[in-house]
Amino acid sequence: MLKFYDSEFSSRLLIGTALYPSPAVMQQAIRAAGSDIVTVSVRRETSGGKTGDAFWSLIRELGVTVLPNTAGCKSVREAVTTAKLARELFGTARIKLEVVADDETLQPDVVGLVEAAAILIKDGFEVFPYCTEDLGVAQRLVDAGCRVVMPWASPIGSARGIINRPALELLRARLPDIALVVDAGLGAPSHAAEALELGFDAVLLNTAVAKAADPVAMAKAFRLAVEAGRAGFEAGLMGPRDFASPSTPVVGTPFWHAVS
């Protein structure tokens, strides 16, 4: 089972709720993904009016856990205020914390992120911080009280997959007791499988499913990839080698020589 703070979940695939061609397709895709947790933009909900009410009704029908996020926030103050609004709006202390440093790359402001995380942890929040793959940043988030850390694979929506595998491997090795979720940049089911094979606890994605030609089929593909990746990790993956190793032993086998 997957454990975030004191709650357990069966699915290791977290999924977003934005960019789908229609609300009905969003619902179908989330069901196909088998996800227990969906992320929801606080700004979308607070500005949606009747549309927001209809969207929230669709989410409730799915019976999933909502993880509000502070997407679009550019300062510590804005992120903290948005998180508190989310707690009132959704009735949950869970928050996916985002503090944006750059509008083009959407790279996290890691300094502001650590500061905001510390404030929210002290206020009783369960913080899911979205960060880069930097070990120092992750360690500071843990020191602030985060029991979940969510490093990116690559920039949001880039579909490039894992671009700094050694850094993610280091994170997993140095933070063995922290729930690690690869968040952002996953574009193909194989990317998700790779993250789970590395020992990460889960992945979070949105664009790769929502913008696919068939979002429902893609959601199912990601679900299967996550399950396969985790199964491979638990089974114990064979390490890479620099030399060949025959699958059929040659020691003790007869050799036939032609006689002239």
JSON list of N, CA and C in Angstrom, two decimals, residues 114-172:
[
{"chain": "A", "resi": 114, "resn": "VAL", "atom": "N", "xyz": [10.46, 26.09, 0.20]},
{"chain": "A", "resi": 114, "resn": "VAL", "atom": "CA", "xyz": [10.85, 25.62, 1.53]},
{"chain": "A", "resi": 114, "resn": "VAL", "atom": "C", "xyz": [10.25, 26.52, 2.61]},
{"chain": "A", "resi": 115, "resn": "GLU", "atom": "N", "xyz": [10.26, 27.81, 2.39]},
{"chain": "A", "resi": 115, "resn": "GLU", "atom": "CA", "xyz": [9.70, 28.75, 3.37]},
{"chain": "A", "resi": 115, "resn": "GLU", "atom": "C", "xyz": [8.20, 28.54, 3.54]},
{"chain": "A", "resi": 116, "resn": "ALA", "atom": "N", "xyz": [7.49, 28.42, 2.42]},
{"chain": "A", "resi": 116, "resn": "ALA", "atom": "CA", "xyz": [6.04, 28.22, 2.48]},
{"chain": "A", "resi": 116, "resn": "ALA", "atom": "C", "xyz": [5.71, 26.88, 3.11]},
{"chain": "A", "resi": 117, "resn": "ALA", "atom": "N", "xyz": [6.48, 25.85, 2.80]},
{"chain": "A", "resi": 117, "resn": "ALA", "atom": "CA", "xyz": [6.24, 24.52, 3.38]},
{"chain": "A", "resi": 117, "resn": "ALA", "atom": "C", "xyz": [6.37, 24.56, 4.89]},
{"chain": "A", "resi": 118, "resn": "ALA", "atom": "N", "xyz": [7.39, 25.23, 5.39]},
{"chain": "A", "resi": 118, "resn": "ALA", "atom": "CA", "xyz": [7.60, 25.32, 6.83]},
{"chain": "A", "resi": 118, "resn": "ALA", "atom": "C", "xyz": [6.43, 26.02, 7.52]},
{"chain": "A", "resi": 119, "resn": "ILE", "atom": "N", "xyz": [5.92, 27.08, 6.90]},
{"chain": "A", "resi": 119, "resn": "ILE", "atom": "CA", "xyz": [4.78, 27.81, 7.47]},
{"chain": "A", "resi": 119, "resn": "ILE", "atom": "C", "xyz": [3.54, 26.91, 7.52]},
{"chain": "A", "resi": 120, "resn": "LEU", "atom": "N", "xyz": [3.28, 26.21, 6.44]},
{"chain": "A", "resi": 120, "resn": "LEU", "atom": "CA", "xyz": [2.07, 25.39, 6.35]},
{"chain": "A", "resi": 120, "resn": "LEU", "atom": "C", "xyz": [2.16, 24.15, 7.25]},
{"chain": "A", "resi": 121, "resn": "ILE", "atom": "N", "xyz": [3.33, 23.55, 7.35]},
{"chain": "A", "resi": 121, "resn": "ILE", "atom": "CA", "xyz": [3.49, 22.40, 8.24]},
{"chain": "A", "resi": 121, "resn": "ILE", "atom": "C", "xyz": [3.18, 22.80, 9.68]},
{"chain": "A", "resi": 122, "resn": "LYS", "atom": "N", "xyz": [3.66, 23.95, 10.09]},
{"chain": "A", "resi": 122, "resn": "LYS", "atom": "CA", "xyz": [3.40, 24.44, 11.45]},
{"chain": "A", "resi": 122, "resn": "LYS", "atom": "C", "xyz": [1.92, 24.74, 11.66]},
{"chain": "A", "resi": 123, "resn": "ASP", "atom": "N", "xyz": [1.20, 24.99, 10.58]},
{"chain": "A", "resi": 123, "resn": "ASP", "atom": "CA", "xyz": [-0.22, 25.29, 10.66]},
{"chain": "A", "resi": 123, "resn": "ASP", "atom": "C", "xyz": [-1.08, 24.03, 10.50]},
{"chain": "A", "resi": 124, "resn": "GLY", "atom": "N", "xyz": [-0.44, 22.86, 10.50]},
{"chain": "A", "resi": 124, "resn": "GLY", "atom": "CA", "xyz": [-1.18, 21.61, 10.49]},
{"chain": "A", "resi": 124, "resn": "GLY", "atom": "C", "xyz": [-1.46, 21.02, 9.12]},
{"chain": "A", "resi": 125, "resn": "PHE", "atom": "N", "xyz": [-0.86, 21.55, 8.08]},
{"chain": "A", "resi": 125, "resn": "PHE", "atom": "CA", "xyz": [-1.07, 21.02, 6.73]},
{"chain": "A", "resi": 125, "resn": "PHE", "atom": "C", "xyz": [-0.23, 19.77, 6.48]},
{"chain": "A", "resi": 126, "resn": "GLU", "atom": "N", "xyz": [-0.72, 18.91, 5.59]},
{"chain": "A", "resi": 126, "resn": "GLU", "atom": "CA", "xyz": [0.07, 17.82, 5.03]},
{"chain": "A", "resi": 126, "resn": "GLU", "atom": "C", "xyz": [0.53, 18.29, 3.66]},
{"chain": "A", "resi": 127, "resn": "VAL", "atom": "N", "xyz": [1.79, 18.67, 3.58]},
{"chain": "A", "resi": 127, "resn": "VAL", "atom": "CA", "xyz": [2.30, 19.36, 2.39]},
{"chain": "A", "resi": 127, "resn": "VAL", "atom": "C", "xyz": [2.94, 18.37, 1.42]},
{"chain": "A", "resi": 128, "resn": "PHE", "atom": "N", "xyz": [2.52, 18.50, 0.15]},
{"chain": "A", "resi": 128, "resn": "PHE", "atom": "CA", "xyz": [3.07, 17.72, -0.95]},
{"chain": "A", "resi": 128, "resn": "PHE", "atom": "C", "xyz": [3.81, 18.73, -1.85]},
{"chain": "A", "resi": 129, "resn": "PRO", "atom": "N", "xyz": [5.09, 18.98, -1.60]},
{"chain": "A", "resi": 129, "resn": "PRO", "atom": "CA", "xyz": [5.79, 20.05, -2.33]},
{"chain": "A", "resi": 129, "resn": "PRO", "atom": "C", "xyz": [6.32, 19.61, -3.69]},
{"chain": "A", "resi": 130, "resn": "TYR", "atom": "N", "xyz": [6.02, 20.42, -4.70]},
{"chain": "A", "resi": 130, "resn": "TYR", "atom": "CA", "xyz": [6.51, 20.19, -6.05]},
{"chain": "A", "resi": 130, "resn": "TYR", "atom": "C", "xyz": [7.84, 20.93, -6.22]},
{"chain": "A", "resi": 131, "resn": "CYS", "atom": "N", "xyz": [8.91, 20.17, -6.51]},
{"chain": "A", "resi": 131, "resn": "CYS", "atom": "CA", "xyz": [10.24, 20.77, -6.53]},
{"chain": "A", "resi": 131, "resn": "CYS", "atom": "C", "xyz": [11.05, 20.23, -7.70]},
{"chain": "A", "resi": 132, "resn": "THR", "atom": "N", "xyz": [12.26, 20.71, -7.84]},
{"chain": "A", "resi": 132, "resn": "THR", "atom": "CA", "xyz": [13.20, 20.14, -8.79]},
{"chain": "A", "resi": 132, "resn": "THR", "atom": "C", "xyz": [13.81, 18.88, -8.18]},
{"chain": "A", "resi": 133, "resn": "GLU", "atom": "N", "xyz": [14.71, 18.24, -8.94]},
{"chain": "A", "resi": 133, "resn": "GLU", "atom": "CA", "xyz": [15.29, 16.98, -8.47]},
{"chain": "A", "resi": 133, "resn": "GLU", "atom": "C", "xyz": [16.53, 17.20, -7.60]},
{"chain": "A", "resi": 134, "resn": "ASP", "atom": "N", "xyz": [16.70, 18.37, -7.05]},
{"chain": "A", "resi": 134, "resn": "ASP", "atom": "CA", "xyz": [17.86, 18.74, -6.25]},
{"chain": "A", "resi": 134, "resn": "ASP", "atom": "C", "xyz": [17.79, 18.11, -4.85]},
{"chain": "A", "resi": 135, "resn": "LEU", "atom": "N", "xyz": [18.82, 17.37, -4.48]},
{"chain": "A", "resi": 135, "resn": "LEU", "atom": "CA", "xyz": [18.84, 16.70, -3.17]},
{"chain": "A", "resi": 135, "resn": "LEU", "atom": "C", "xyz": [18.82, 17.69, -2.02]},
{"chain": "A", "resi": 136, "resn": "GLY", "atom": "N", "xyz": [19.59, 18.77, -2.14]},
{"chain": "A", "resi": 136, "resn": "GLY", "atom": "CA", "xyz": [19.63, 19.76, -1.06]},
{"chain": "A", "resi": 136, "resn": "GLY", "atom": "C", "xyz": [18.26, 20.36, -0.78]},
{"chain": "A", "resi": 137, "resn": "VAL", "atom": "N", "xyz": [17.51, 20.66, -1.83]},
{"chain": "A", "resi": 137, "resn": "VAL", "atom": "CA", "xyz": [16.16, 21.19, -1.67]},
{"chain": "A", "resi": 137, "resn": "VAL", "atom": "C", "xyz": [15.26, 20.16, -0.99]},
{"chain": "A", "resi": 138, "resn": "ALA", "atom": "N", "xyz": [15.34, 18.92, -1.45]},
{"chain": "A", "resi": 138, "resn": "ALA", "atom": "CA", "xyz": [14.52, 17.86, -0.87]},
{"chain": "A", "resi": 138, "resn": "ALA", "atom": "C", "xyz": [14.82, 17.68, 0.61]},
{"chain": "A", "resi": 139, "resn": "GLN", "atom": "N", "xyz": [16.07, 17.72, 0.97]},
{"chain": "A", "resi": 139, "resn": "GLN", "atom": "CA", "xyz": [16.44, 17.56, 2.37]},
{"chain": "A", "resi": 139, "resn": "GLN", "atom": "C", "xyz": [15.92, 18.71, 3.22]},
{"chain": "A", "resi": 140, "resn": "ARG", "atom": "N", "xyz": [15.94, 19.91, 2.69]},
{"chain": "A", "resi": 140, "resn": "ARG", "atom": "CA", "xyz": [15.41, 21.06, 3.44]},
{"chain": "A", "resi": 140, "resn": "ARG", "atom": "C", "xyz": [13.89, 20.96, 3.60]},
{"chain": "A", "resi": 141, "resn": "LEU", "atom": "N", "xyz": [13.22, 20.43, 2.60]},
{"chain": "A", "resi": 141, "resn": "LEU", "atom": "CA", "xyz": [11.78, 20.22, 2.72]},
{"chain": "A", "resi": 141, "resn": "LEU", "atom": "C", "xyz": [11.47, 19.18, 3.80]},
{"chain": "A", "resi": 142, "resn": "VAL", "atom": "N", "xyz": [12.27, 18.14, 3.84]},
{"chain": "A", "resi": 142, "resn": "VAL", "atom": "CA", "xyz": [12.10, 17.12, 4.88]},
{"chain": "A", "resi": 142, "resn": "VAL", "atom": "C", "xyz": [12.38, 17.72, 6.25]},
{"chain": "A", "resi": 143, "resn": "ASP", "atom": "N", "xyz": [13.43, 18.52, 6.36]},
{"chain": "A", "resi": 143, "resn": "ASP", "atom": "CA", "xyz": [13.76, 19.17, 7.63]},
{"chain": "A", "resi": 143, "resn": "ASP", "atom": "C", "xyz": [12.63, 20.09, 8.08]},
{"chain": "A", "resi": 144, "resn": "ALA", "atom": "N", "xyz": [11.91, 20.67, 7.12]},
{"chain": "A", "resi": 144, "resn": "ALA", "atom": "CA", "xyz": [10.79, 21.56, 7.44]},
{"chain": "A", "resi": 144, "resn": "ALA", "atom": "C", "xyz": [9.57, 20.78, 7.94]},
{"chain": "A", "resi": 145, "resn": "GLY", "atom": "N", "xyz": [9.58, 19.45, 7.72]},
{"chain": "A", "resi": 145, "resn": "GLY", "atom": "CA", "xyz": [8.47, 18.62, 8.20]},
{"chain": "A", "resi": 145, "resn": "GLY", "atom": "C", "xyz": [7.71, 17.88, 7.12]},
{"chain": "A", "resi": 146, "resn": "CYS", "atom": "N", "xyz": [8.12, 18.02, 5.85]},
{"chain": "A", "resi": 146, "resn": "CYS", "atom": "CA", "xyz": [7.43, 17.32, 4.77]},
{"chain": "A", "resi": 146, "resn": "CYS", "atom": "C", "xyz": [7.76, 15.83, 4.82]},
{"chain": "A", "resi": 147, "resn": "ARG", "atom": "N", "xyz": [6.74, 15.00, 4.73]},
{"chain": "A", "resi": 147, "resn": "ARG", "atom": "CA", "xyz": [6.94, 13.55, 4.68]},
{"chain": "A", "resi": 147, "resn": "ARG", "atom": "C", "xyz": [6.68, 13.00, 3.29]},
{"chain": "A", "resi": 148, "resn": "VAL", "atom": "N", "xyz": [6.41, 13.91, 2.37]},
{"chain": "A", "resi": 148, "resn": "VAL", "atom": "CA", "xyz": [6.28, 13.60, 0.95]},
{"chain": "A", "resi": 148, "resn": "VAL", "atom": "C", "xyz": [7.05, 14.67, 0.18]},
{"chain": "A", "resi": 149, "resn": "VAL", "atom": "N", "xyz": [7.80, 14.25, -0.85]},
{"chain": "A", "resi": 149, "resn": "VAL", "atom": "CA", "xyz": [8.51, 15.20, -1.71]},
{"chain": "A", "resi": 149, "resn": "VAL", "atom": "C", "xyz": [8.21, 14.81, -3.14]},
{"chain": "A", "resi": 150, "resn": "MET", "atom": "N", "xyz": [7.97, 15.80, -4.00]},
{"chain": "A", "resi": 150, "resn": "MET", "atom": "CA", "xyz": [7.53, 15.54, -5.37]},
{"chain": "A", "resi": 150, "resn": "MET", "atom": "C", "xyz": [8.46, 16.21, -6.38]},
{"chain": "A", "resi": 151, "resn": "PRO", "atom": "N", "xyz": [9.59, 15.59, -6.69]},
{"chain": "A", "resi": 151, "resn": "PRO", "atom": "CA", "xyz": [10.50, 16.17, -7.69]},
{"chain": "A", "resi": 151, "resn": "PRO", "atom": "C", "xyz": [10.00, 15.97, -9.11]},
{"chain": "A", "resi": 152, "resn": "TRP", "atom": "N", "xyz": [10.33, 16.89, -9.99]},
{"chain": "A", "resi": 152, "resn": "TRP", "atom": "CA", "xyz": [9.92, 16.74, -11.37]},
{"chain": "A", "resi": 152, "resn": "TRP", "atom": "C", "xyz": [10.83, 15.76, -12.11]},
{"chain": "A", "resi": 153, "resn": "ALA", "atom": "N", "xyz": [10.30, 15.18, -13.18]},
{"chain": "A", "resi": 153, "resn": "ALA", "atom": "CA", "xyz": [11.11, 14.40, -14.11]},
{"chain": "A", "resi": 153, "resn": "ALA", "atom": "C", "xyz": [11.73, 15.35, -15.13]},
{"chain": "A", "resi": 154, "resn": "SER", "atom": "N", "xyz": [10.95, 16.32, -15.53]},
{"chain": "A", "resi": 154, "resn": "SER", "atom": "CA", "xyz": [11.33, 17.39, -16.45]},
{"chain": "A", "resi": 154, "resn": "SER", "atom": "C", "xyz": [10.23, 18.45, -16.36]},
{"chain": "A", "resi": 155, "resn": "PRO", "atom": "N", "xyz": [10.39, 19.59, -17.01]},
{"chain": "A", "resi": 155, "resn": "PRO", "atom": "CA", "xyz": [9.40, 20.66, -16.85]},
{"chain": "A", "resi": 155, "resn": "PRO", "atom": "C", "xyz": [7.97, 20.23, -17.17]},
{"chain": "A", "resi": 156, "resn": "ILE", "atom": "N", "xyz": [7.02, 20.86, -16.50]},
{"chain": "A", "resi": 156, "resn": "ILE", "atom": "CA", "xyz": [5.60, 20.55, -16.65]},
{"chain": "A", "resi": 156, "resn": "ILE", "atom": "C", "xyz": [5.18, 20.60, -18.12]},
{"chain": "A", "resi": 157, "resn": "GLY", "atom": "N", "xyz": [4.50, 19.55, -18.56]},
{"chain": "A", "resi": 157, "resn": "GLY", "atom": "CA", "xyz": [3.97, 19.53, -19.91]},
{"chain": "A", "resi": 157, "resn": "GLY", "atom": "C", "xyz": [4.98, 19.29, -21.01]},
{"chain": "A", "resi": 158, "resn": "SER", "atom": "N", "xyz": [6.25, 19.05, -20.66]},
{"chain": "A", "resi": 158, "resn": "SER", "atom": "CA", "xyz": [7.29, 18.90, -21.69]},
{"chain": "A", "resi": 158, "resn": "SER", "atom": "C", "xyz": [7.28, 17.51, -22.33]},
{"chain": "A", "resi": 159, "resn": "ALA", "atom": "N", "xyz": [6.75, 16.51, -21.62]},
{"chain": "A", "resi": 159, "resn": "ALA", "atom": "CA", "xyz": [6.70, 15.12, -22.11]},
{"chain": "A", "resi": 159, "resn": "ALA", "atom": "C", "xyz": [8.08, 14.54, -22.39]},
{"chain": "A", "resi": 160, "resn": "ARG", "atom": "N", "xyz": [9.11, 15.08, -21.75]},
{"chain": "A", "resi": 160, "resn": "ARG", "atom": "CA", "xyz": [10.48, 14.62, -22.00]},
{"chain": "A", "resi": 160, "resn": "ARG", "atom": "C", "xyz": [10.87, 13.43, -21.13]},
{"chain": "A", "resi": 161, "resn": "GLY", "atom": "N", "xyz": [10.06, 13.12, -20.16]},
{"chain": "A", "resi": 161, "resn": "GLY", "atom": "CA", "xyz": [10.41, 12.02, -19.27]},
{"chain": "A", "resi": 161, "resn": "GLY", "atom": "C", "xyz": [11.52, 12.39, -18.32]},
{"chain": "A", "resi": 162, "resn": "ILE", "atom": "N", "xyz": [12.18, 11.40, -17.75]},
{"chain": "A", "resi": 162, "resn": "ILE", "atom": "CA", "xyz": [13.23, 11.64, -16.77]},
{"chain": "A", "resi": 162, "resn": "ILE", "atom": "C", "xyz": [14.50, 12.10, -17.49]},
{"chain": "A", "resi": 163, "resn": "ILE", "atom": "N", "xyz": [14.94, 13.32, -17.19]},
{"chain": "A", "resi": 163, "resn": "ILE", "atom": "CA", "xyz": [16.12, 13.86, -17.86]},
{"chain": "A", "resi": 163, "resn": "ILE", "atom": "C", "xyz": [17.36, 13.86, -16.96]},
{"chain": "A", "resi": 164, "resn": "ASN", "atom": "N", "xyz": [17.19, 13.59, -15.69]},
{"chain": "A", "resi": 164, "resn": "ASN", "atom": "CA", "xyz": [18.33, 13.53, -14.78]},
{"chain": "A", "resi": 164, "resn": "ASN", "atom": "C", "xyz": [18.18, 12.32, -13.87]},
{"chain": "A", "resi": 165, "resn": "ARG", "atom": "N", "xyz": [18.32, 11.16, -14.47]},
{"chain": "A", "resi": 165, "resn": "ARG", "atom": "CA", "xyz": [18.14, 9.90, -13.74]},
{"chain": "A", "resi": 165, "resn": "ARG", "atom": "C", "xyz": [19.08, 9.78, -12.53]},
{"chain": "A", "resi": 166, "resn": "PRO", "atom": "N", "xyz": [20.38, 10.10, -12.67]},
{"chain": "A", "resi": 166, "resn": "PRO", "atom": "CA", "xyz": [21.26, 9.98, -11.49]},
{"chain": "A", "resi": 166, "resn": "PRO", "atom": "C", "xyz": [20.78, 10.79, -10.29]},
{"chain": "A", "resi": 167, "resn": "ALA", "atom": "N", "xyz": [20.23, 11.99, -10.54]},
{"chain": "A", "resi": 167, "resn": "ALA", "atom": "CA", "xyz": [19.74, 12.81, -9.43]},
{"chain": "A", "resi": 167, "resn": "ALA", "atom": "C", "xyz": [18.55, 12.17, -8.74]},
{"chain": "A", "resi": 168, "resn": "LEU", "atom": "N", "xyz": [17.65, 11.59, -9.52]},
{"chain": "A", "resi": 168, "resn": "LEU", "atom": "CA", "xyz": [16.50, 10.91, -8.92]},
{"chain": "A", "resi": 168, "resn": "LEU", "atom": "C", "xyz": [16.93, 9.65, -8.17]},
{"chain": "A", "resi": 169, "resn": "GLU", "atom": "N", "xyz": [17.90, 8.94, -8.71]},
{"chain": "A", "resi": 169, "resn": "GLU", "atom": "CA", "xyz": [18.43, 7.76, -8.01]},
{"chain": "A", "resi": 169, "resn": "GLU", "atom": "C", "xyz": [19.05, 8.17, -6.67]},
{"chain": "A", "resi": 170, "resn": "LEU", "atom": "N", "xyz": [19.73, 9.31, -6.66]},
{"chain": "A", "resi": 170, "resn": "LEU", "atom": "CA", "xyz": [20.34, 9.80, -5.41]},
{"chain": "A", "resi": 170, "resn": "LEU", "atom": "C", "xyz": [19.27, 10.18, -4.40]},
{"chain": "A", "resi": 171, "resn": "LEU", "atom": "N", "xyz": [18.22, 10.83, -4.86]},
{"chain": "A", "resi": 171, "resn": "LEU", "atom": "CA", "xyz": [17.12, 11.17, -3.96]},
{"chain": "A", "resi": 171, "resn": "LEU", "atom": "C", "xyz": [16.54, 9.93, -3.31]},
{"chain": "A", "resi": 172, "resn": "ARG", "atom": "N", "xyz": [16.30, 8.90, -4.11]},
{"chain": "A", "resi": 172, "resn": "ARG", "atom": "CA", "xyz": [15.72, 7.67, -3.56]},
{"chain": "A", "resi": 172, "resn": "ARG", "atom": "C", "xyz": [16.66, 7.01, -2.55]}
]
